mmCIF file of C-alpha atoms and ligand atoms in Angstrom:
data_model
loop_
_atom_site.group_PDB
_atom_site.id
_atom_site.type_symbol
_atom_site.label_atom_id
_atom_site.label_comp_id
_atom_site.label_asym_id
_atom_site.label_seq_id
_atom_site.Cartn_x
_atom_site.Cartn_y
_atom_site.Cartn_z
ATOM 1 C CA UNK A 17 120.812 87.467 133.810
ATOM 2 C CA UNK A 18 120.465 84.219 134.094
ATOM 3 C CA UNK A 19 122.745 81.831 131.753
ATOM 4 C CA UNK A 20 120.137 79.286 130.296
ATOM 5 C CA UNK A 21 122.439 77.296 128.483
ATOM 6 C CA UNK A 22 123.481 74.240 130.237
ATOM 7 C CA UNK A 23 120.091 73.891 131.831
ATOM 8 C CA UNK A 24 118.525 73.706 127.702
ATOM 9 C CA UNK A 25 121.360 71.349 127.370
ATOM 10 C CA UNK A 26 120.847 69.594 129.959
ATOM 11 C CA UNK A 27 117.147 69.459 128.935
ATOM 12 C CA UNK A 28 118.062 67.987 125.550
ATOM 13 C CA UNK A 29 120.413 65.391 126.893
ATOM 14 C CA UNK A 30 117.193 64.553 129.468
ATOM 15 C CA UNK A 31 114.354 64.925 126.412
ATOM 16 C CA UNK A 32 115.310 60.468 125.164
ATOM 17 C CA UNK A 33 113.260 59.848 128.788
ATOM 18 C CA UNK A 34 115.865 57.957 130.117
ATOM 19 C CA UNK A 35 117.605 57.984 133.266
ATOM 20 C CA UNK A 36 121.143 60.032 133.463
ATOM 21 C CA UNK A 37 123.515 59.609 136.830
ATOM 22 C CA UNK A 38 124.866 62.550 138.495
ATOM 23 C CA UNK A 39 127.974 61.422 138.144
ATOM 24 C CA UNK A 40 127.535 61.103 134.239
ATOM 25 C CA UNK A 41 126.066 64.529 133.752
ATOM 26 C CA UNK A 42 128.937 66.188 135.978
ATOM 27 C CA UNK A 43 131.493 64.795 133.863
ATOM 28 C CA UNK A 44 129.943 65.944 130.242
ATOM 29 C CA UNK A 45 129.320 69.393 131.747
ATOM 30 C CA UNK A 46 132.635 69.679 133.655
ATOM 31 C CA UNK A 47 131.052 70.634 136.295
ATOM 32 C CA UNK A 48 130.489 69.168 140.430
ATOM 33 C CA UNK A 49 126.735 67.233 141.528
ATOM 34 C CA UNK A 50 126.523 70.365 143.096
ATOM 35 C CA UNK A 51 126.223 71.871 140.264
ATOM 36 C CA UNK A 52 124.489 69.407 138.466
ATOM 37 C CA UNK A 53 121.874 69.879 141.360
ATOM 38 C CA UNK A 54 121.739 73.594 140.454
ATOM 39 C CA UNK A 55 120.643 72.816 136.616
ATOM 40 C CA UNK A 56 117.952 70.110 138.015
ATOM 41 C CA UNK A 57 116.794 73.192 140.127
ATOM 42 C CA UNK A 58 116.346 75.724 137.088
ATOM 43 C CA UNK A 59 114.145 72.706 135.559
ATOM 44 C CA UNK A 60 112.139 72.037 138.304
ATOM 45 C CA UNK A 61 111.421 75.911 138.697
ATOM 46 C CA UNK A 62 110.469 76.125 135.123
ATOM 47 C CA UNK A 63 107.554 73.314 135.212
ATOM 48 C CA UNK A 64 109.436 70.290 134.192
ATOM 49 C CA UNK A 65 108.889 67.151 136.518
ATOM 50 C CA UNK A 66 111.442 64.981 136.706
ATOM 51 C CA UNK A 67 112.019 62.220 139.236
ATOM 52 C CA UNK A 68 115.523 61.516 140.779
ATOM 53 C CA UNK A 69 115.988 58.028 142.345
ATOM 54 C CA UNK A 70 119.699 57.360 144.045
ATOM 55 C CA UNK A 71 121.827 54.550 141.961
ATOM 56 C CA UNK A 72 119.908 55.723 138.668
ATOM 57 C CA UNK A 73 119.661 59.544 138.641
ATOM 58 C CA UNK A 74 117.758 61.953 136.530
ATOM 59 C CA UNK A 75 114.919 61.009 134.491
ATOM 60 C CA UNK A 76 112.083 63.148 133.051
ATOM 61 C CA UNK A 77 108.747 62.005 133.752
ATOM 62 C CA UNK A 78 108.006 62.515 130.197
ATOM 63 C CA UNK A 79 110.107 62.655 127.336
ATOM 64 C CA UNK A 80 109.994 65.753 125.555
ATOM 65 C CA UNK A 81 110.002 66.952 122.388
ATOM 66 C CA UNK A 82 111.643 70.042 121.426
ATOM 67 C CA UNK A 83 110.703 72.677 119.176
ATOM 68 C CA UNK A 84 113.252 72.812 116.458
ATOM 69 C CA UNK A 85 113.583 75.674 113.827
ATOM 70 C CA UNK A 86 115.324 73.375 111.450
ATOM 71 C CA UNK A 87 111.674 70.283 111.760
ATOM 72 C CA UNK A 88 109.497 73.959 111.639
ATOM 73 C CA UNK A 89 111.427 75.064 108.052
ATOM 74 C CA UNK A 90 110.927 71.296 106.669
ATOM 75 C CA UNK A 91 106.969 71.519 107.621
ATOM 76 C CA UNK A 92 106.488 74.887 106.102
ATOM 77 C CA UNK A 93 109.206 76.850 104.098
ATOM 78 C CA UNK A 94 107.650 80.356 104.574
ATOM 79 C CA UNK A 95 109.240 83.561 103.756
ATOM 80 C CA UNK A 96 107.966 85.070 107.162
ATOM 81 C CA UNK A 97 110.607 84.839 109.609
ATOM 82 C CA UNK A 98 109.749 82.062 112.658
ATOM 83 C CA UNK A 99 112.159 82.545 115.593
ATOM 84 C CA UNK A 100 112.299 79.040 118.209
ATOM 85 C CA UNK A 101 113.065 80.835 121.909
ATOM 86 C CA UNK A 102 113.518 78.299 124.020
ATOM 87 C CA UNK A 103 112.654 80.800 127.240
ATOM 88 C CA UNK A 104 111.314 84.244 127.329
ATOM 89 C CA UNK A 105 109.525 86.066 129.579
ATOM 90 C CA UNK A 106 106.360 86.442 127.161
ATOM 91 C CA UNK A 107 105.894 85.928 123.467
ATOM 92 C CA UNK A 108 103.998 88.757 123.367
ATOM 93 C CA UNK A 109 105.582 90.826 125.276
ATOM 94 C CA UNK A 110 109.044 90.085 122.585
ATOM 95 C CA UNK A 111 107.342 90.792 119.575
ATOM 96 C CA UNK A 112 105.639 94.131 120.956
ATOM 97 C CA UNK A 113 109.547 95.232 121.311
ATOM 98 C CA UNK A 114 110.282 95.285 117.947
ATOM 99 C CA UNK A 115 107.364 95.527 115.908
ATOM 100 C CA UNK A 116 109.180 98.241 113.791
ATOM 101 C CA UNK A 117 111.328 95.620 112.743
ATOM 102 C CA UNK A 118 108.767 93.265 111.251
ATOM 103 C CA UNK A 119 107.242 91.802 108.423
ATOM 104 C CA UNK A 120 103.341 90.615 108.586
ATOM 105 C CA UNK A 121 103.628 86.733 109.610
ATOM 106 C CA UNK A 122 106.719 87.108 111.412
ATOM 107 C CA UNK A 123 106.801 84.994 114.817
ATOM 108 C CA UNK A 124 107.873 84.007 117.342
ATOM 109 C CA UNK A 125 107.564 80.352 120.009
ATOM 110 C CA UNK A 126 108.653 79.650 122.956
ATOM 111 C CA UNK A 127 108.895 76.517 125.402
ATOM 112 C CA UNK A 128 108.402 77.958 128.484
ATOM 113 C CA UNK A 129 107.217 81.940 129.356
ATOM 114 C CA UNK A 130 108.025 83.021 132.752
ATOM 115 C CA UNK A 131 105.677 86.302 132.785
ATOM 116 C CA UNK A 132 103.200 85.086 129.995
ATOM 117 C CA UNK A 133 100.033 86.852 129.693
ATOM 118 C CA UNK A 134 96.085 86.534 129.185
ATOM 119 C CA UNK A 135 93.624 89.130 128.952
ATOM 120 C CA UNK A 136 93.232 92.023 130.928
ATOM 121 C CA UNK A 137 96.624 91.284 132.817
ATOM 122 C CA UNK A 138 95.637 87.992 133.797
ATOM 123 C CA UNK A 139 98.327 85.182 134.268
ATOM 124 C CA UNK A 140 98.771 82.632 131.699
ATOM 125 C CA UNK A 141 100.404 79.282 132.850
ATOM 126 C CA UNK A 142 103.569 78.396 130.425
ATOM 127 C CA UNK A 143 105.266 75.768 131.929
ATOM 128 C CA UNK A 144 108.362 74.187 129.775
ATOM 129 C CA UNK A 145 108.091 72.121 126.896
ATOM 130 C CA UNK A 146 104.505 70.827 126.993
ATOM 131 C CA UNK A 147 101.753 73.231 125.427
ATOM 132 C CA UNK A 148 102.360 75.821 122.551
ATOM 133 C CA UNK A 149 103.289 79.578 123.104
ATOM 134 C CA UNK A 150 103.455 81.274 119.833
ATOM 135 C CA UNK A 151 102.808 84.716 118.427
ATOM 136 C CA UNK A 152 102.789 86.583 115.160
ATOM 137 C CA UNK A 153 102.969 90.274 114.026
ATOM 138 C CA UNK A 154 100.101 91.278 111.750
ATOM 139 C CA UNK A 155 100.577 94.681 110.573
ATOM 140 C CA UNK A 156 97.094 96.334 109.655
ATOM 141 C CA UNK A 157 97.075 99.638 107.222
ATOM 142 C CA UNK A 158 93.901 100.158 107.855
ATOM 143 C CA UNK A 159 94.719 100.838 111.695
ATOM 144 C CA UNK A 160 92.955 99.508 114.686
ATOM 145 C CA UNK A 161 89.199 100.088 113.578
ATOM 146 C CA UNK A 162 90.674 96.999 111.394
ATOM 147 C CA UNK A 163 91.455 95.019 114.462
ATOM 148 C CA UNK A 164 87.565 94.199 115.279
ATOM 149 C CA UNK A 165 87.164 90.283 114.284
ATOM 150 C CA UNK A 166 90.922 90.134 114.716
ATOM 151 C CA UNK A 167 90.755 87.361 117.351
ATOM 152 C CA UNK A 168 87.724 85.396 115.756
ATOM 153 C CA UNK A 169 89.553 84.906 112.222
ATOM 154 C CA UNK A 170 92.394 83.894 114.406
ATOM 155 C CA UNK A 171 90.616 81.576 116.568
ATOM 156 C CA UNK A 172 88.576 79.955 113.506
ATOM 157 C CA UNK A 173 91.654 79.404 111.844
ATOM 158 C CA UNK A 174 93.615 77.905 114.894
ATOM 159 C CA UNK A 175 90.100 75.488 115.152
ATOM 160 C CA UNK A 176 90.876 74.736 112.006
ATOM 161 C CA UNK A 177 94.648 73.872 112.215
ATOM 162 C CA UNK A 178 93.587 71.649 115.423
ATOM 163 C CA UNK A 179 90.936 69.890 113.592
ATOM 164 C CA UNK A 180 93.002 69.181 110.145
ATOM 165 C CA UNK A 181 96.472 67.986 112.621
ATOM 166 C CA UNK A 182 94.065 65.314 115.305
ATOM 167 C CA UNK A 183 90.318 65.025 114.060
ATOM 168 C CA UNK A 184 89.130 66.393 117.501
ATOM 169 C CA UNK A 185 85.372 68.710 118.048
ATOM 170 C CA UNK A 186 87.848 72.041 118.390
ATOM 171 C CA UNK A 187 85.315 74.745 119.091
ATOM 172 C CA UNK A 188 85.346 78.619 119.304
ATOM 173 C CA UNK A 189 83.774 80.719 122.696
ATOM 174 C CA UNK A 190 83.295 84.091 121.554
ATOM 175 C CA UNK A 191 85.413 86.022 121.692
ATOM 176 C CA UNK A 192 89.162 84.943 122.377
ATOM 177 C CA UNK A 193 89.677 81.145 123.171
ATOM 178 C CA UNK A 194 89.007 77.401 121.776
ATOM 179 C CA UNK A 195 87.504 74.939 123.802
ATOM 180 C CA UNK A 196 87.536 70.839 123.577
ATOM 181 C CA UNK A 197 84.394 68.884 124.863
ATOM 182 C CA UNK A 198 82.861 72.162 126.801
ATOM 183 C CA UNK A 199 86.770 73.123 128.933
ATOM 184 C CA UNK A 200 89.208 75.812 127.472
ATOM 185 C CA UNK A 201 91.601 74.000 125.026
ATOM 186 C CA UNK A 202 93.324 77.714 124.370
ATOM 187 C CA UNK A 203 93.617 81.444 124.601
ATOM 188 C CA UNK A 204 93.853 84.184 122.115
ATOM 189 C CA UNK A 205 95.525 87.666 122.994
ATOM 190 C CA UNK A 206 95.864 90.521 120.869
ATOM 191 C CA UNK A 207 97.991 93.406 121.409
ATOM 192 C CA UNK A 208 97.677 96.208 119.729
ATOM 193 C CA UNK A 209 100.648 99.192 119.300
ATOM 194 C CA UNK A 210 99.974 102.287 116.764
ATOM 195 C CA UNK A 211 98.671 105.946 117.444
ATOM 196 C CA UNK A 212 94.468 106.041 116.312
ATOM 197 C CA UNK A 213 94.618 106.754 112.620
ATOM 198 C CA UNK A 214 97.983 105.703 111.900
ATOM 199 C CA UNK A 215 99.181 101.975 110.767
ATOM 200 C CA UNK A 216 98.608 99.592 113.639
ATOM 201 C CA UNK A 217 100.681 96.647 114.870
ATOM 202 C CA UNK A 218 99.446 93.673 116.280
ATOM 203 C CA UNK A 219 100.643 90.883 118.253
ATOM 204 C CA UNK A 220 98.752 87.838 118.247
ATOM 205 C CA UNK A 221 99.751 85.581 120.596
ATOM 206 C CA UNK A 222 98.622 81.614 120.894
ATOM 207 C CA UNK A 223 98.111 79.805 124.482
ATOM 208 C CA UNK A 224 97.235 75.901 123.642
ATOM 209 C CA UNK A 225 97.240 73.228 125.875
ATOM 210 C CA UNK A 226 98.490 70.099 124.540
ATOM 211 C CA UNK A 227 100.156 67.514 127.518
ATOM 212 C CA UNK A 228 99.875 70.361 130.942
ATOM 213 C CA UNK A 229 99.863 68.286 133.907
ATOM 214 C CA UNK A 230 98.523 69.916 138.037
ATOM 215 C CA UNK A 231 98.585 73.568 136.622
ATOM 216 C CA UNK A 232 98.643 76.264 139.669
ATOM 217 C CA UNK A 233 95.154 76.580 140.456
ATOM 218 C CA UNK A 234 95.367 79.891 141.415
ATOM 219 C CA UNK A 235 96.160 80.955 137.331
ATOM 220 C CA UNK A 236 94.381 77.799 135.994
ATOM 221 C CA UNK A 237 90.736 78.434 137.258
ATOM 222 C CA UNK A 238 88.062 76.914 135.414
ATOM 223 C CA UNK A 239 87.557 73.688 133.339
ATOM 224 C CA UNK A 240 90.383 73.006 130.905
ATOM 225 C CA UNK A 241 91.646 70.720 128.600
ATOM 226 C CA UNK A 242 94.361 69.122 126.663
ATOM 227 C CA UNK A 243 94.843 68.498 123.191
ATOM 228 C CA UNK A 244 97.256 65.407 123.140
ATOM 229 C CA UNK A 245 100.425 64.504 121.829
ATOM 230 C CA UNK A 246 101.234 65.990 118.907
ATOM 231 C CA UNK A 247 103.893 66.656 116.664
ATOM 232 C CA UNK A 248 105.058 70.202 118.320
ATOM 233 C CA UNK A 249 107.036 71.551 115.304
ATOM 234 C CA UNK A 250 104.515 70.605 112.477
ATOM 235 C CA UNK A 251 101.341 72.250 114.459
ATOM 236 C CA UNK A 252 103.673 75.556 114.474
ATOM 237 C CA UNK A 253 104.250 74.869 110.937
ATOM 238 C CA UNK A 254 100.716 74.650 109.816
ATOM 239 C CA UNK A 255 99.560 77.473 112.224
ATOM 240 C CA UNK A 256 102.007 80.042 110.562
ATOM 241 C CA UNK A 257 100.756 78.780 107.193
ATOM 242 C CA UNK A 258 96.861 78.872 107.571
ATOM 243 C CA UNK A 259 96.731 82.672 110.065
ATOM 244 C CA UNK A 260 99.098 83.996 106.984
ATOM 245 C CA UNK A 261 96.175 82.529 105.170
ATOM 246 C CA UNK A 262 93.600 83.612 107.207
ATOM 247 C CA UNK A 263 94.401 87.131 108.249
ATOM 248 C CA UNK A 264 95.340 88.272 104.753
ATOM 249 C CA UNK A 265 91.447 87.269 103.424
ATOM 250 C CA UNK A 266 90.632 89.495 106.382
ATOM 251 C CA UNK A 267 92.570 92.257 105.535
ATOM 252 C CA UNK A 268 91.008 92.323 101.717
ATOM 253 C CA UNK A 269 87.163 91.239 102.712
ATOM 254 C CA UNK A 270 87.144 91.756 106.442
ATOM 255 C CA UNK A 271 84.616 88.903 108.508
ATOM 256 C CA UNK A 272 81.911 88.538 106.280
ATOM 257 C CA UNK A 273 83.313 85.639 104.564
ATOM 258 C CA UNK A 274 84.052 84.117 108.131
ATOM 259 C CA UNK A 275 80.844 84.566 109.959
ATOM 260 C CA UNK A 276 78.887 80.776 108.546
ATOM 261 C CA UNK A 277 82.809 79.475 109.505
ATOM 262 C CA UNK A 278 82.561 80.898 113.276
ATOM 263 C CA UNK A 279 78.738 79.466 112.736
ATOM 264 C CA UNK A 280 79.818 75.940 112.245
ATOM 265 C CA UNK A 281 82.806 76.190 115.413
ATOM 266 C CA UNK A 282 80.769 78.008 117.682
ATOM 267 C CA UNK A 283 80.827 75.986 120.867
ATOM 268 C CA UNK A 284 77.448 78.062 122.145
ATOM 269 C CA UNK A 285 75.799 78.314 119.205
ATOM 270 C CA UNK A 286 72.011 77.990 120.108
ATOM 271 C CA UNK A 287 73.049 77.125 124.071
ATOM 272 C CA UNK A 288 71.873 79.644 126.841
ATOM 273 C CA UNK A 289 74.583 81.698 128.073
ATOM 274 C CA UNK A 290 75.847 84.349 130.440
ATOM 275 C CA UNK A 291 77.768 87.550 129.737
ATOM 276 C CA UNK A 292 79.420 88.990 132.787
ATOM 277 C CA UNK A 293 80.206 92.704 132.002
ATOM 278 C CA UNK A 294 81.470 94.165 135.181
ATOM 279 C CA UNK A 295 79.050 93.642 137.869
ATOM 280 C CA UNK A 296 76.294 92.864 135.559
ATOM 281 C CA UNK A 297 75.440 89.520 134.525
ATOM 282 C CA UNK A 298 73.133 89.294 131.147
ATOM 283 C CA UNK A 299 71.103 86.089 130.314
ATOM 284 C CA UNK A 300 69.668 85.001 126.902
ATOM 285 C CA UNK A 301 70.537 82.562 124.244
ATOM 286 C CA UNK A 302 73.468 82.725 121.865
ATOM 287 C CA UNK A 303 73.073 83.059 117.966
ATOM 288 C CA UNK A 304 76.309 83.359 116.576
ATOM 289 C CA UNK A 305 78.089 86.794 115.525
ATOM 290 C CA UNK A 306 77.047 89.656 113.144
ATOM 291 C CA UNK A 307 79.294 91.357 110.471
ATOM 292 C CA UNK A 308 80.892 93.606 113.118
ATOM 293 C CA UNK A 309 82.178 90.549 115.100
ATOM 294 C CA UNK A 310 79.626 91.311 118.071
ATOM 295 C CA UNK A 311 77.799 88.530 120.073
ATOM 296 C CA UNK A 312 74.346 87.974 118.906
ATOM 297 C CA UNK A 313 72.102 87.333 122.167
ATOM 298 C CA UNK A 314 68.339 86.779 122.069
ATOM 299 C CA UNK A 315 66.521 88.231 125.043
ATOM 300 C CA UNK A 316 63.293 87.977 125.366
ATOM 301 C CA UNK A 317 62.546 87.045 121.252
ATOM 302 C CA UNK A 318 65.125 89.949 120.220
ATOM 303 C CA UNK A 319 68.327 89.898 119.256
ATOM 304 C CA UNK A 320 71.310 92.242 120.391
ATOM 305 C CA UNK A 321 74.687 92.697 119.618
ATOM 306 C CA UNK A 322 77.452 93.031 122.630
ATOM 307 C CA UNK A 323 80.968 94.243 121.650
ATOM 308 C CA UNK A 324 83.462 95.603 124.025
ATOM 309 C CA UNK A 325 86.820 93.405 125.280
ATOM 310 C CA UNK A 326 85.192 93.688 129.120
ATOM 311 C CA UNK A 327 82.870 90.748 128.137
ATOM 312 C CA UNK A 328 83.219 87.269 129.274
ATOM 313 C CA UNK A 329 80.922 84.914 128.011
ATOM 314 C CA UNK A 330 80.034 81.796 130.168
ATOM 315 C CA UNK A 331 77.622 78.843 129.483
ATOM 316 C CA UNK A 332 74.418 79.747 131.613
ATOM 317 C CA UNK A 333 72.999 75.409 132.878
HETATM 318 P P1 LIG B 427 87.228 85.660 129.050
HETATM 319 O O1 LIG B 427 85.817 84.790 129.063
HETATM 320 O O2 LIG B 427 86.740 86.779 129.336
HETATM 321 O O3 LIG B 427 87.879 85.309 127.858
HETATM 322 P P2 LIG B 427 88.620 83.976 130.425
HETATM 323 O O4 LIG B 427 88.669 83.468 132.182
HETATM 324 O O5 LIG B 427 88.741 82.337 129.760
HETATM 325 O O6 LIG B 427 87.786 85.063 129.867
HETATM 326 P P3 LIG B 427 91.042 84.850 129.974
HETATM 327 O O7 LIG B 427 92.250 86.023 130.466
HETATM 328 O O8 LIG B 427 90.714 84.533 128.666
HETATM 329 O O9 LIG B 427 90.256 84.914 131.205
HETATM 330 O O10 LIG B 427 92.437 83.281 130.076
HETATM 331 C C1 LIG B 427 92.509 83.513 131.108
HETATM 332 C C2 LIG B 427 91.928 82.260 131.468
HETATM 333 O O11 LIG B 427 91.975 80.780 130.907
HETATM 334 C C3 LIG B 427 92.681 81.842 133.078
HETATM 335 O O12 LIG B 427 91.842 82.619 134.230
HETATM 336 C C4 LIG B 427 92.056 79.929 133.551
HETATM 337 O O13 LIG B 427 91.067 79.806 133.927
HETATM 338 C C5 LIG B 427 91.731 79.229 132.258
HETATM 339 N N1 LIG B 427 93.293 78.891 131.177
HETATM 340 C C6 LIG B 427 93.142 77.543 130.788
HETATM 341 N N2 LIG B 427 94.642 77.415 130.274
HETATM 342 C C7 LIG B 427 95.061 77.869 131.151
HETATM 343 C C8 LIG B 427 96.440 78.241 130.829
HETATM 344 N N3 LIG B 427 97.148 77.206 130.442
HETATM 345 N N4 LIG B 427 97.082 79.277 131.432
HETATM 346 C C9 LIG B 427 96.509 79.926 132.450
HETATM 347 N N5 LIG B 427 94.903 80.053 132.371
HETATM 348 C C10 LIG B 427 94.724 78.960 131.380
HETATM 349 C C1 LIG B 428 93.916 84.612 127.302
HETATM 350 O O1 LIG B 428 92.758 83.478 127.354
HETATM 351 O O2 LIG B 428 93.605 84.950 128.168
HETATM 352 C C2 LIG B 428 95.373 84.466 126.549
HETATM 353 C C3 LIG B 428 95.675 83.785 126.709
HETATM 354 C C4 LIG B 428 97.022 84.033 125.640
HETATM 355 C C5 LIG B 428 98.525 83.442 126.152
HETATM 356 C C6 LIG B 428 99.041 83.256 124.976
HETATM 357 S S1 LIG B 428 100.876 82.845 124.895
HETATM 358 C C7 LIG B 428 101.707 83.295 124.240
HETATM 359 C C8 LIG B 428 101.397 84.681 123.965
HETATM 360 N N1 LIG B 428 102.224 85.474 124.954
HETATM 361 C C9 LIG B 428 101.779 85.868 126.102
HETATM 362 O O3 LIG B 428 102.298 85.802 127.535
HETATM 363 N N2 LIG B 428 100.756 85.472 125.985
HETATM 364 C C10 LIG B 428 99.957 85.213 124.600
#
């Protein structure tokens, strides 16, 4: 496995947004100029944009506000463990690998994910430092059945957090996305472990686009949005706090207290939509959700409920 220590140290040095010469960096790390080039190559592989100008050295194209455990703890002193792991394959996988050692609310956050994933085996574009990649563990005492509605509750909690921090008109899209100005801003991926009839372990993954530039078009193949510059450490702290509150309420009272809140945030409420269900397309007007978390679709004056992980909702202009 590659040792990431020095490339990460290099990022900390460059995070000030100033030029640093190859000579200066070589002396600092006690390596050759070729060694410095190797670290720079690693940074580029992680999706960091750098300029390299002869005679001046290297400079990040945009300064970075790095994730910092102490700052997160300062904003929210939680009983839950919040781990900052700069480089990881997937924050969801990291928590899934150790569910039995976790307590509800334990979380982790990364700067870069090499194997970030979305729903149904899709990839998630996760370059270093410019977005938020976050996962939280939650124990479902009532088993897998209690997971119905979970992504909707998480969507509400994330939207509320982002609205409170930025004042922007963030919306939710059934069942697992956040939208800004009709474009995808964030995605939620809930993965479950556990046997039917037993307690279940949920890992709730959240990816929020903040300052992403030129994403790989083979991965990000629909209209997408950035939230903009934000204090990411404060965002993590507020997210943990608001998710824990919402999930505790959901645990005690189910989805019912969230239904009207969802409708206020619903990007497609009363708009024409299409549901893509495998090979089929179903058209109608979105009429919110019911108490089980199913999407309500009005077709020829009749309201039908749709539920299931295979359904993708899109606007139908
Ligand atoms: P659904 O409506 O079924 O959730 P979806 O197209 O949003 O469909 P997801 O698996 O939920 O599919 O999310 C992956 C999609 O999200 C990608 O295909 C891409 O178009 C979009 N997207 C937006 N931002 C990103 C990002 N940072 N990385 C990857 N995909 C992104
Ligand atoms: C989606 O819209 O498909 C959900 C995307 C979820 C992405 C996040 S980023 C943090 C966590 N780790 C992952 O590998 N995926 C989720």
